[in-house]
Coordinates of C-alpha atoms in Angstrom, one line a residue:
M1 CA 258.5 91.4 27.9
K2 CA 256.5 88.1 28.4
I3 CA 254.2 89.9 30.7
K4 CA 253.7 92.6 27.9
N5 CA 253.0 90.1 25.4
V6 CA 250.2 88.6 27.4
F7 CA 248.3 91.8 27.9
L8 CA 248.7 92.4 24.0
L9 CA 247.2 89.3 23.4
L10 CA 244.3 89.6 26.0
F11 CA 243.8 93.3 24.2
V12 CA 243.1 91.6 20.8
L13 CA 241.0 88.9 22.1
S14 CA 238.9 91.7 23.8
L15 CA 238.5 93.1 20.4
F16 CA 237.8 89.9 18.4
I17 CA 235.4 88.0 20.9
P18 CA 232.7 90.6 21.2
A19 CA 232.6 90.8 17.1
C20 CA 232.3 86.9 17.1
Y21 CA 229.4 87.1 19.5
S22 CA 227.7 90.0 17.5
Q23 CA 227.8 87.9 14.0
K24 CA 224.2 87.4 12.9
I25 CA 223.4 83.7 11.8
E26 CA 223.2 83.6 8.1
Q27 CA 219.7 83.3 6.7
P28 CA 217.8 83.9 3.4
K29 CA 216.2 87.1 2.8
L30 CA 212.7 85.4 2.1
V31 CA 211.0 82.2 2.2
V32 CA 208.5 81.5 -0.6
G33 CA 205.7 78.6 -0.3
I34 CA 204.1 77.6 -3.4
V35 CA 201.2 75.1 -2.8
I36 CA 199.3 73.8 -6.1
D37 CA 196.1 72.6 -5.2
Q38 CA 195.3 69.1 -6.5
M39 CA 198.3 68.7 -8.3
R40 CA 199.4 65.0 -8.8
F41 CA 203.4 64.4 -8.5
D42 CA 203.1 62.9 -12.1
Y43 CA 202.2 65.9 -13.6
L44 CA 205.8 67.1 -13.0
Y45 CA 206.6 64.4 -15.6
R46 CA 203.7 63.4 -17.6
F47 CA 203.7 67.2 -19.4
N48 CA 207.4 67.6 -18.8
Q49 CA 208.1 67.7 -22.7
F50 CA 205.9 70.5 -22.8
Y51 CA 207.3 72.7 -20.2
G52 CA 209.8 75.7 -20.9
N53 CA 213.1 75.7 -19.3
D54 CA 212.2 78.3 -16.8
G55 CA 209.5 76.9 -14.6
F56 CA 208.9 73.6 -13.0
K57 CA 212.0 72.5 -15.1
K58 CA 214.3 75.1 -13.5
L59 CA 213.2 74.1 -10.1
M60 CA 213.9 70.5 -10.7
N61 CA 216.9 70.8 -12.2
E62 CA 218.5 73.5 -9.9
G63 CA 217.1 72.1 -6.7
S64 CA 216.3 69.3 -4.6
N65 CA 213.7 67.5 -5.9
F66 CA 211.9 64.4 -3.6
T67 CA 210.0 62.3 -5.9
F68 CA 208.5 59.9 -3.1
T69 CA 206.6 62.6 -1.0
H70 CA 203.4 61.8 0.3
F71 CA 200.6 62.7 2.6
N72 CA 200.1 60.2 6.1
Y73 CA 196.4 60.6 6.9
E74 CA 193.1 60.9 5.9
L75 CA 191.0 63.1 5.0
T76 CA 193.6 64.5 2.1
S77 CA 191.8 67.9 1.1
T78 CA 192.4 71.3 0.8
G79 CA 192.1 72.6 4.5
P80 CA 194.0 69.5 6.3
G81 CA 196.5 69.7 3.7
H82 CA 197.6 73.4 4.0
A83 CA 197.3 73.1 7.7
S84 CA 199.5 70.2 7.6
I85 CA 202.4 71.5 5.3
Y86 CA 202.8 74.6 7.4
T87 CA 202.1 73.0 10.9
G88 CA 204.3 70.1 10.3
T89 CA 201.7 67.8 11.7
T90 CA 198.4 66.0 11.1
P91 CA 194.9 66.6 11.7
F92 CA 195.2 64.7 15.3
Y93 CA 197.0 67.4 16.5
H94 CA 196.3 70.5 14.3
G95 CA 192.5 70.0 14.2
I96 CA 191.5 70.8 11.0
I97 CA 189.9 67.4 10.2
G98 CA 188.4 68.4 7.0
N99 CA 187.2 71.6 4.9
D100 CA 183.8 71.2 6.3
F101 CA 183.3 68.9 9.7
Y102 CA 180.9 68.3 12.3
D103 CA 181.2 70.2 15.5
R104 CA 179.5 68.0 18.4
V105 CA 179.5 71.1 20.6
L106 CA 177.7 73.4 18.1
R107 CA 175.8 70.3 16.8
K108 CA 176.2 71.5 12.9
S109 CA 178.8 71.3 10.2
V110 CA 181.3 74.2 10.4
Y111 CA 183.7 75.3 7.7
C112 CA 187.3 75.1 9.1
V113 CA 188.2 79.0 8.8
K114 CA 184.7 80.4 9.2
D115 CA 184.6 82.9 11.9
P116 CA 181.3 84.8 12.8
D117 CA 183.3 87.0 15.1
V118 CA 185.1 88.7 12.6
K119 CA 183.8 90.7 9.5
S120 CA 184.7 91.3 5.8
V121 CA 187.0 94.0 4.6
G122 CA 187.0 94.9 0.9
S123 CA 183.7 93.2 0.7
D124 CA 180.0 93.7 1.9
D125 CA 179.5 89.9 2.1
E126 CA 180.6 87.1 4.2
V127 CA 183.2 86.1 2.0
G128 CA 185.6 87.7 4.3
M129 CA 184.4 86.3 7.6
M130 CA 187.5 84.1 8.0
S131 CA 190.3 83.6 10.7
P132 CA 192.4 80.8 11.8
K133 CA 190.9 80.2 15.3
R134 CA 190.1 76.6 14.8
L135 CA 193.8 75.8 14.1
L136 CA 195.6 74.1 17.3
S137 CA 199.3 74.3 16.0
T138 CA 201.5 77.0 15.6
T139 CA 202.6 77.4 11.7
I140 CA 206.1 77.9 10.5
T141 CA 205.1 81.3 9.7
D142 CA 204.2 81.8 13.3
Q143 CA 207.7 80.4 14.6
L144 CA 209.2 82.8 11.9
K145 CA 207.5 85.6 13.6
L146 CA 208.1 84.5 17.1
A147 CA 211.7 84.1 16.5
T148 CA 212.2 87.6 15.5
N149 CA 209.7 89.2 17.8
G150 CA 207.2 90.1 15.0
R151 CA 210.2 91.8 12.7
S152 CA 209.8 89.2 9.9
K153 CA 206.8 89.8 7.8
V154 CA 204.5 87.1 6.7
I155 CA 202.1 87.5 3.9
S156 CA 199.6 84.8 2.6
I157 CA 197.8 84.7 -0.8
A158 CA 195.3 82.3 -2.5
I159 CA 192.4 82.1 -4.5
K160 CA 190.3 80.1 -1.8
D161 CA 189.9 81.5 1.7
R162 CA 191.0 78.7 3.6
S163 CA 194.4 78.3 1.4
A164 CA 195.4 81.9 2.7
V165 CA 194.2 81.6 6.3
L166 CA 195.7 78.7 7.1
P167 CA 199.7 79.0 6.1
G168 CA 199.4 82.8 7.3
G169 CA 199.1 81.6 10.6
H170 CA 197.8 83.2 13.7
F171 CA 199.3 86.8 13.3
P172 CA 200.7 87.4 9.7
N173 CA 201.3 90.6 8.5
G174 CA 198.5 89.9 6.0
A175 CA 196.4 87.2 4.5
Y176 CA 194.3 87.8 1.3
W177 CA 191.9 86.0 -0.8
Y178 CA 189.7 86.2 -3.8
D179 CA 186.2 87.3 -3.9
E180 CA 184.4 85.2 -6.2
K181 CA 181.2 87.6 -6.6
T182 CA 183.1 90.8 -7.3
G183 CA 186.9 89.5 -8.6
D184 CA 188.5 91.5 -6.0
F185 CA 190.7 90.4 -3.4
V186 CA 189.4 90.9 0.3
T187 CA 190.6 90.1 4.1
S188 CA 189.0 90.0 7.2
T189 CA 189.0 92.3 10.5
Y190 CA 190.7 89.4 12.2
Y191 CA 194.0 90.9 10.4
T192 CA 193.1 94.5 9.5
N193 CA 190.3 96.7 9.6
E194 CA 190.8 98.2 5.9
L195 CA 192.7 97.0 2.7
P196 CA 196.3 98.3 2.6
K197 CA 196.2 100.9 -0.3
W198 CA 198.4 98.4 -2.7
V199 CA 195.8 96.0 -2.4
S200 CA 192.8 98.6 -3.1
D201 CA 195.1 99.8 -5.9
F202 CA 195.3 96.6 -7.5
N203 CA 191.6 95.6 -7.2
K204 CA 191.0 98.9 -9.1
R205 CA 192.8 97.4 -11.9
K206 CA 190.1 95.0 -12.4
L207 CA 192.3 92.6 -13.9
A208 CA 189.4 89.9 -13.4
D209 CA 187.0 91.9 -15.9
L210 CA 189.9 92.0 -18.5
Y211 CA 190.5 88.1 -18.2
L212 CA 186.4 87.7 -18.7
S213 CA 186.8 89.4 -21.9
Q214 CA 189.1 86.9 -23.2
A215 CA 188.9 83.4 -24.6
W216 CA 190.6 80.2 -23.3
E217 CA 192.6 79.0 -26.3
L218 CA 195.1 76.0 -25.8
S219 CA 198.7 77.0 -25.6
L220 CA 200.3 74.5 -28.0
P221 CA 199.1 72.6 -31.4
E222 CA 196.1 70.7 -30.6
S223 CA 198.1 67.3 -31.7
D224 CA 200.1 67.8 -28.5
Y225 CA 197.4 67.3 -26.0
Q226 CA 196.3 64.1 -27.6
I227 CA 198.2 62.3 -24.8
N228 CA 194.8 62.5 -23.2
P229 CA 191.5 61.5 -24.4
P230 CA 189.7 63.2 -26.8
D231 CA 188.8 67.0 -25.9
E232 CA 185.3 66.5 -26.5
N233 CA 184.3 63.7 -24.0
K234 CA 181.7 62.5 -21.5
Y235 CA 184.0 62.6 -18.7
E236 CA 184.2 66.3 -18.4
N237 CA 181.5 69.3 -17.2
D238 CA 180.2 72.0 -19.3
V239 CA 181.6 74.6 -17.1
F240 CA 180.9 77.2 -19.3
K241 CA 177.3 76.6 -20.7
E242 CA 178.6 76.2 -24.3
G243 CA 176.9 72.8 -25.2
K244 CA 180.3 71.2 -25.5
T245 CA 183.5 70.5 -23.1
S246 CA 185.9 71.0 -26.2
F247 CA 188.2 74.2 -26.7
P248 CA 188.3 77.2 -27.2
H249 CA 186.2 78.3 -24.1
S250 CA 184.6 81.8 -23.4
F251 CA 182.8 83.6 -20.5
K252 CA 179.9 84.6 -22.8
N253 CA 177.1 82.4 -22.0
L254 CA 177.3 82.6 -18.3
T255 CA 175.4 85.3 -16.5
S256 CA 177.3 88.2 -14.7
S257 CA 177.0 86.8 -11.2
E258 CA 178.8 83.4 -12.5
R259 CA 181.5 84.9 -14.4
Y260 CA 184.1 85.8 -11.7
E261 CA 183.0 82.4 -9.9
K262 CA 184.0 80.5 -12.9
L263 CA 187.2 82.6 -13.7
R264 CA 188.5 80.3 -10.9
A265 CA 187.7 77.1 -13.2
T266 CA 190.3 78.6 -15.8
P267 CA 194.0 79.3 -15.8
F268 CA 193.3 83.1 -15.7
G269 CA 192.5 82.2 -11.7
N270 CA 196.2 81.5 -11.4
Q271 CA 197.2 84.5 -13.4
L272 CA 195.3 86.7 -11.5
L273 CA 197.0 85.2 -8.4
A274 CA 200.4 85.7 -9.9
E275 CA 199.7 89.3 -10.6
F276 CA 198.8 90.0 -6.9
V277 CA 201.6 88.2 -5.8
K278 CA 204.0 90.0 -7.6
S279 CA 202.3 93.3 -6.5
A280 CA 202.7 92.0 -2.8
L281 CA 206.2 91.2 -3.5
V282 CA 207.0 94.7 -4.3
N283 CA 204.6 96.9 -2.0
E284 CA 205.5 94.9 1.2
N285 CA 209.2 94.9 0.6
L286 CA 209.2 91.2 1.1
G287 CA 212.9 90.1 1.8
R288 CA 214.1 93.7 1.6
G289 CA 214.7 93.9 5.7
D290 CA 216.9 93.0 8.3
E291 CA 215.1 90.0 9.1
T292 CA 213.7 86.8 7.0
D293 CA 210.1 87.4 5.5
F294 CA 207.6 84.7 4.4
L295 CA 205.4 84.6 1.4
A296 CA 202.8 82.0 1.3
I297 CA 201.3 81.3 -2.2
S298 CA 198.6 78.9 -3.0
F299 CA 197.4 78.2 -6.6
S300 CA 193.5 77.3 -6.2
S301 CA 192.3 77.0 -9.4
T302 CA 193.9 73.6 -10.7
D303 CA 191.7 72.1 -7.8
I304 CA 188.7 73.8 -9.2
M305 CA 189.2 72.6 -12.7
G306 CA 190.5 68.8 -11.7
H307 CA 186.9 68.5 -9.8
E308 CA 185.5 69.7 -13.3
Y309 CA 187.3 68.0 -15.9
G310 CA 189.0 65.2 -14.2
T311 CA 193.2 64.3 -14.4
Y312 CA 193.0 63.3 -18.3
A313 CA 191.9 66.4 -20.0
Y314 CA 193.2 68.9 -22.1
E315 CA 192.0 71.6 -20.1
I316 CA 194.2 70.1 -17.1
M317 CA 197.4 69.6 -19.7
D318 CA 197.0 73.4 -20.8
T319 CA 196.6 74.7 -17.3
Y320 CA 200.0 73.1 -16.1
I321 CA 201.5 74.4 -19.2
K322 CA 200.6 77.8 -18.4
L323 CA 201.0 77.5 -14.6
D324 CA 204.7 76.4 -15.7
Q325 CA 205.0 79.9 -17.3
Q326 CA 203.4 81.7 -14.5
I327 CA 205.7 80.0 -12.2
A328 CA 208.8 81.1 -14.6
E329 CA 207.5 84.7 -14.4
L330 CA 207.3 84.6 -10.6
L331 CA 210.7 83.4 -10.2
N332 CA 212.2 86.0 -12.5
E333 CA 210.7 88.6 -10.3
L334 CA 212.1 87.1 -6.9
D335 CA 215.2 87.1 -8.8
K336 CA 214.7 91.0 -9.7
Q337 CA 213.3 91.9 -6.5
V338 CA 215.0 89.8 -3.5
G339 CA 218.2 88.5 -5.9
K340 CA 219.0 85.2 -7.1
G341 CA 220.4 82.9 -4.3
N342 CA 219.1 85.1 -1.7
Y343 CA 215.5 83.3 -1.3
I344 CA 214.1 79.5 -0.5
L345 CA 211.6 78.4 -2.3
F346 CA 209.2 75.1 -1.8
L347 CA 206.5 73.9 -4.1
T348 CA 204.1 71.2 -3.3
A349 CA 200.7 70.1 -3.3
D350 CA 197.6 70.0 -0.3
H351 CA 196.7 66.7 -2.0
A352 CA 196.6 65.0 -5.4
A353 CA 193.5 63.4 -6.9
L354 CA 191.8 59.8 -8.3
E355 CA 192.3 59.1 -12.0
T356 CA 188.6 60.3 -13.6
P357 CA 186.6 57.7 -12.1
A358 CA 184.1 57.1 -15.2
Y359 CA 187.1 56.8 -17.3
L360 CA 188.5 54.0 -15.1
R361 CA 185.4 52.0 -15.0
D362 CA 185.0 52.3 -18.8
K363 CA 188.9 51.0 -18.8
K364 CA 187.9 48.1 -16.6
I365 CA 189.8 49.4 -13.8
P366 CA 188.2 48.7 -9.9
T367 CA 186.6 51.9 -8.9
G368 CA 183.0 52.4 -7.2
G369 CA 181.2 54.2 -4.4
L370 CA 179.7 53.3 -1.4
N371 CA 176.7 55.7 -1.8
T372 CA 176.1 57.7 1.2
K373 CA 172.6 57.8 1.4
A374 CA 171.9 54.1 1.2
F375 CA 174.8 53.6 4.1
S376 CA 173.3 56.2 6.2
D377 CA 169.7 54.8 6.0
S378 CA 171.4 51.1 6.5
I379 CA 173.4 51.9 9.5
K380 CA 170.4 54.0 11.2
A381 CA 168.1 51.1 10.4
F382 CA 170.5 48.9 12.2
A383 CA 170.7 51.3 15.3
Y384 CA 167.1 51.7 15.4
N385 CA 166.5 47.9 15.4
K386 CA 169.3 47.1 17.8
Y387 CA 168.7 50.0 19.9
G388 CA 165.3 51.4 19.8
S389 CA 166.2 55.0 19.1
K390 CA 165.8 56.9 15.8
D391 CA 168.6 59.5 17.4
L392 CA 171.3 57.3 18.2
I393 CA 173.3 58.3 15.2
E394 CA 173.7 62.1 15.7
N395 CA 176.1 62.5 12.3
I396 CA 177.7 60.9 9.4
S397 CA 180.1 63.0 7.5
N398 CA 183.8 62.7 6.2
K399 CA 183.6 59.2 6.7
Q400 CA 183.1 59.3 10.5
I401 CA 180.2 58.4 12.5
F402 CA 179.3 60.4 15.4
L403 CA 176.9 59.0 18.1
N404 CA 174.4 61.0 20.4
R405 CA 175.9 60.7 23.9
E406 CA 173.1 62.2 25.2
V407 CA 170.8 59.2 24.0
I408 CA 173.2 56.7 24.8
I409 CA 173.2 57.9 28.7
K410 CA 169.4 58.5 28.6
N411 CA 168.9 54.7 27.5
N412 CA 171.5 53.4 29.8
L413 CA 173.4 52.1 26.9
D414 CA 177.2 51.3 26.9
I415 CA 178.8 53.3 24.2
H416 CA 181.8 51.1 24.1
K417 CA 179.5 48.0 22.8
V418 CA 177.6 50.7 20.9
E419 CA 180.7 51.6 19.0
Q420 CA 181.8 47.9 18.6
S421 CA 178.1 46.7 17.3
L422 CA 178.2 49.3 14.3
A423 CA 181.6 48.6 13.7
D424 CA 180.8 44.8 13.6
Y425 CA 177.7 45.5 11.5
M426 CA 179.6 47.8 8.8
R427 CA 182.2 45.1 8.4
N428 CA 179.6 42.5 7.7
T429 CA 177.5 44.4 5.4
F430 CA 179.8 46.7 3.5
P431 CA 182.4 44.8 1.3
E432 CA 183.7 48.3 0.2
M433 CA 185.0 49.2 3.6
T434 CA 188.8 48.4 4.4
S435 CA 189.7 49.8 7.6
I436 CA 187.2 50.3 10.4
F437 CA 188.1 51.8 13.7
T438 CA 186.1 52.6 16.9
R439 CA 187.5 55.8 19.5
D440 CA 187.9 53.2 21.6
Y441 CA 190.7 52.0 20.0
L442 CA 191.9 55.3 18.5
E443 CA 192.0 56.9 21.8
T444 CA 194.8 54.1 22.7
Q445 CA 197.2 55.6 19.8
V446 CA 198.9 58.6 18.9
A447 CA 199.7 59.8 15.4
S448 CA 203.1 59.3 13.7
R449 CA 205.5 60.5 11.2
D450 CA 204.8 57.4 9.2
Q451 CA 202.0 56.0 7.2
N452 CA 201.1 53.2 9.7
N453 CA 197.8 54.3 10.3
F454 CA 196.3 57.0 8.3
L455 CA 192.8 57.3 9.7
L456 CA 194.4 57.7 13.2
N457 CA 196.7 60.4 11.9
G458 CA 193.8 62.1 10.6
F459 CA 191.7 61.6 13.8
N460 CA 191.3 64.3 16.4
P461 CA 190.4 63.1 19.9
S462 CA 188.2 66.2 20.7
L463 CA 187.1 66.5 17.3
S464 CA 186.5 63.6 15.1
G465 CA 183.6 61.2 15.5
D466 CA 183.4 57.7 17.1
I467 CA 183.6 55.4 14.1
A468 CA 185.9 55.9 11.4
F469 CA 186.2 54.0 8.2
D470 CA 188.3 53.8 5.0
L471 CA 186.9 52.5 1.2
R472 CA 188.7 50.3 -1.3
S473 CA 191.1 52.1 -3.5
G474 CA 189.4 53.7 -6.7
Y475 CA 186.0 53.7 -4.6
L476 CA 184.3 57.3 -3.6
P477 CA 181.6 58.0 -0.9
N478 CA 179.5 58.6 -4.1
F479 CA 180.9 57.7 -7.4
Q480 CA 181.1 60.5 -10.0
E481 CA 180.5 60.3 -13.7
R482 CA 182.3 63.5 -14.7
G483 CA 185.1 65.5 -13.1
T484 CA 187.1 63.8 -9.9
T485 CA 188.0 64.3 -6.6
H486 CA 190.2 63.2 -3.4
G487 CA 190.4 62.6 0.3
T488 CA 191.4 59.0 0.5
T489 CA 194.6 57.2 1.9
Y490 CA 195.6 55.9 -1.5
N491 CA 198.7 56.7 -3.7
Y492 CA 196.8 58.7 -6.1
D493 CA 195.8 61.3 -3.5
T494 CA 198.6 61.3 -1.3
H495 CA 201.6 61.2 -3.8
V496 CA 202.3 65.0 -4.6
P497 CA 205.5 67.0 -5.6
L498 CA 208.1 68.4 -3.4
I499 CA 210.8 70.4 -4.4
F500 CA 213.1 73.1 -2.3
Y501 CA 215.1 75.7 -4.5
G502 CA 217.4 78.3 -3.7
W503 CA 219.5 79.5 -0.8
H504 CA 221.8 76.7 0.3
I505 CA 219.7 74.0 -1.3
P506 CA 221.6 71.0 -3.2
V507 CA 220.9 70.0 -6.4
Q508 CA 219.9 66.3 -5.9
T509 CA 217.0 64.1 -6.6
V510 CA 215.9 61.7 -3.9
N511 CA 213.5 58.9 -4.0
T512 CA 213.5 58.1 -0.1
P513 CA 210.0 58.3 1.2
V514 CA 209.1 61.6 3.0
Y515 CA 206.3 63.0 4.3
I516 CA 204.3 66.4 4.0
T517 CA 204.7 67.0 7.6
D518 CA 208.4 67.1 7.2
I519 CA 208.3 70.8 5.0
A520 CA 208.1 72.8 8.0
A521 CA 210.6 71.1 10.1
T522 CA 213.1 71.5 7.3
I523 CA 212.4 75.2 6.7
A524 CA 212.7 75.6 10.9
N525 CA 216.0 74.0 10.5
L526 CA 217.4 75.8 7.2
L527 CA 216.4 79.1 9.3
K528 CA 217.7 77.7 12.7
I529 CA 214.5 78.3 14.6
T530 CA 212.1 76.5 16.6
E531 CA 209.8 74.0 14.3
P532 CA 206.0 74.3 14.8
S533 CA 204.4 73.6 18.3
A534 CA 202.8 70.5 17.2
S535 CA 205.3 69.2 14.6
I536 CA 206.2 65.7 14.1
G537 CA 208.2 66.1 10.7
I538 CA 211.8 66.0 10.5
P539 CA 214.7 68.0 8.2
I540 CA 214.8 66.3 5.0
L541 CA 217.9 68.3 3.9
K542 CA 221.3 67.8 5.0

């Protein structure tokens, strides 16, 4: 009788154990990454009273809001930012050291995603000649595809090409960006030889032309915008050739060749992107398969407007009020297509921005500019006087100095002594400079997750120059009278929003320091897949 019971137990276990092993790990249907170009962290709160309940506030109130998220390297700009978010590492490892940067082998400046070996798809010009070939690490989107043997679908979309190419990784199902000459979305032969039918159909709708026929009006009564300087002021550019900088704005004074480009500098650029994203969500059946899919989105118009208008402008405030509504519409579409609670969404920025420099100056806040040409002339003159060669310095860009190795060898110079003498001259001559590091020092260190050395984390041993330097807070390579920019190690450039929302995301507000490089590791941990190859981030959701 006992033996019979043992056999019965073994029989039951034989049925149960395979079922246990065959259970699929629980995962969300879709991951959505939203990067808002040049979004300062304080925009979440500065404009909070003007937001609705279904956009930014919904994410903040129902997700995990990390209020002290920073970048940990220089140069804080679009290409490195998107690469760092999706690789979980810094330029030290992923190789995107700037939007444009000097290539010592080619001896010329190169664009971070330009690829002369591919062709445009959907356009007759060079706007589509892009690929991720300069990206040296895998991305979280790559890792998802690897984990599922390519069964997961990855779609990456942006107005800017680099903001679509880099998040998509090395083998997405599609990456699409805006053609500022035609108003269409395009791609390259790196991804496909012809546009999918749904993309062609979307382009035929000519939504860009529809938006160009409209005026940019304020969303709210003008009195609500008076938390900013006056609408008509000297700190903004006349983007639309209207003879003024105040609302309303229209495209009627622009030439036909200018209009599609300037569309990007309005909330209509974000709206066009949002409509394209909705079409991709439906037509690519994202979040409806057996594996987790990934939709990477980058709203680029916010950056273009920031450069033109600065941080304290009616235009910036109105853009974020409208973007709040656009995000609310996207969340509603995701709930409808994928199901509420079936997707993870994260929202962050690729960098922030300095408060409008001329405005700071007029408020007696320390700010200024190095004057790139004057610096270049001075350092070259020093090199000539000391070493007798006009060609010793090969290139100066992105606050880096590239030495001409051939000239140094030809003149029997010690490159280590040359580096140090130039660094000493810079220290003694330019009080605007803070950190100055030579390659000799930087090559003895490795990048880290923290902010111990911003220049080191942004330095790539194979691609960067021989001397790297930074400037005082509030200082730029060249001072700007209108608009603003970014690219430094300071809080105004590094402090960005980070919110996780959706599937298995706890409701919490966290103010402990985290870094932009933690996003990819966190998503990998939630999906139970390997993090990107060069990732140095850690999971920040428990």
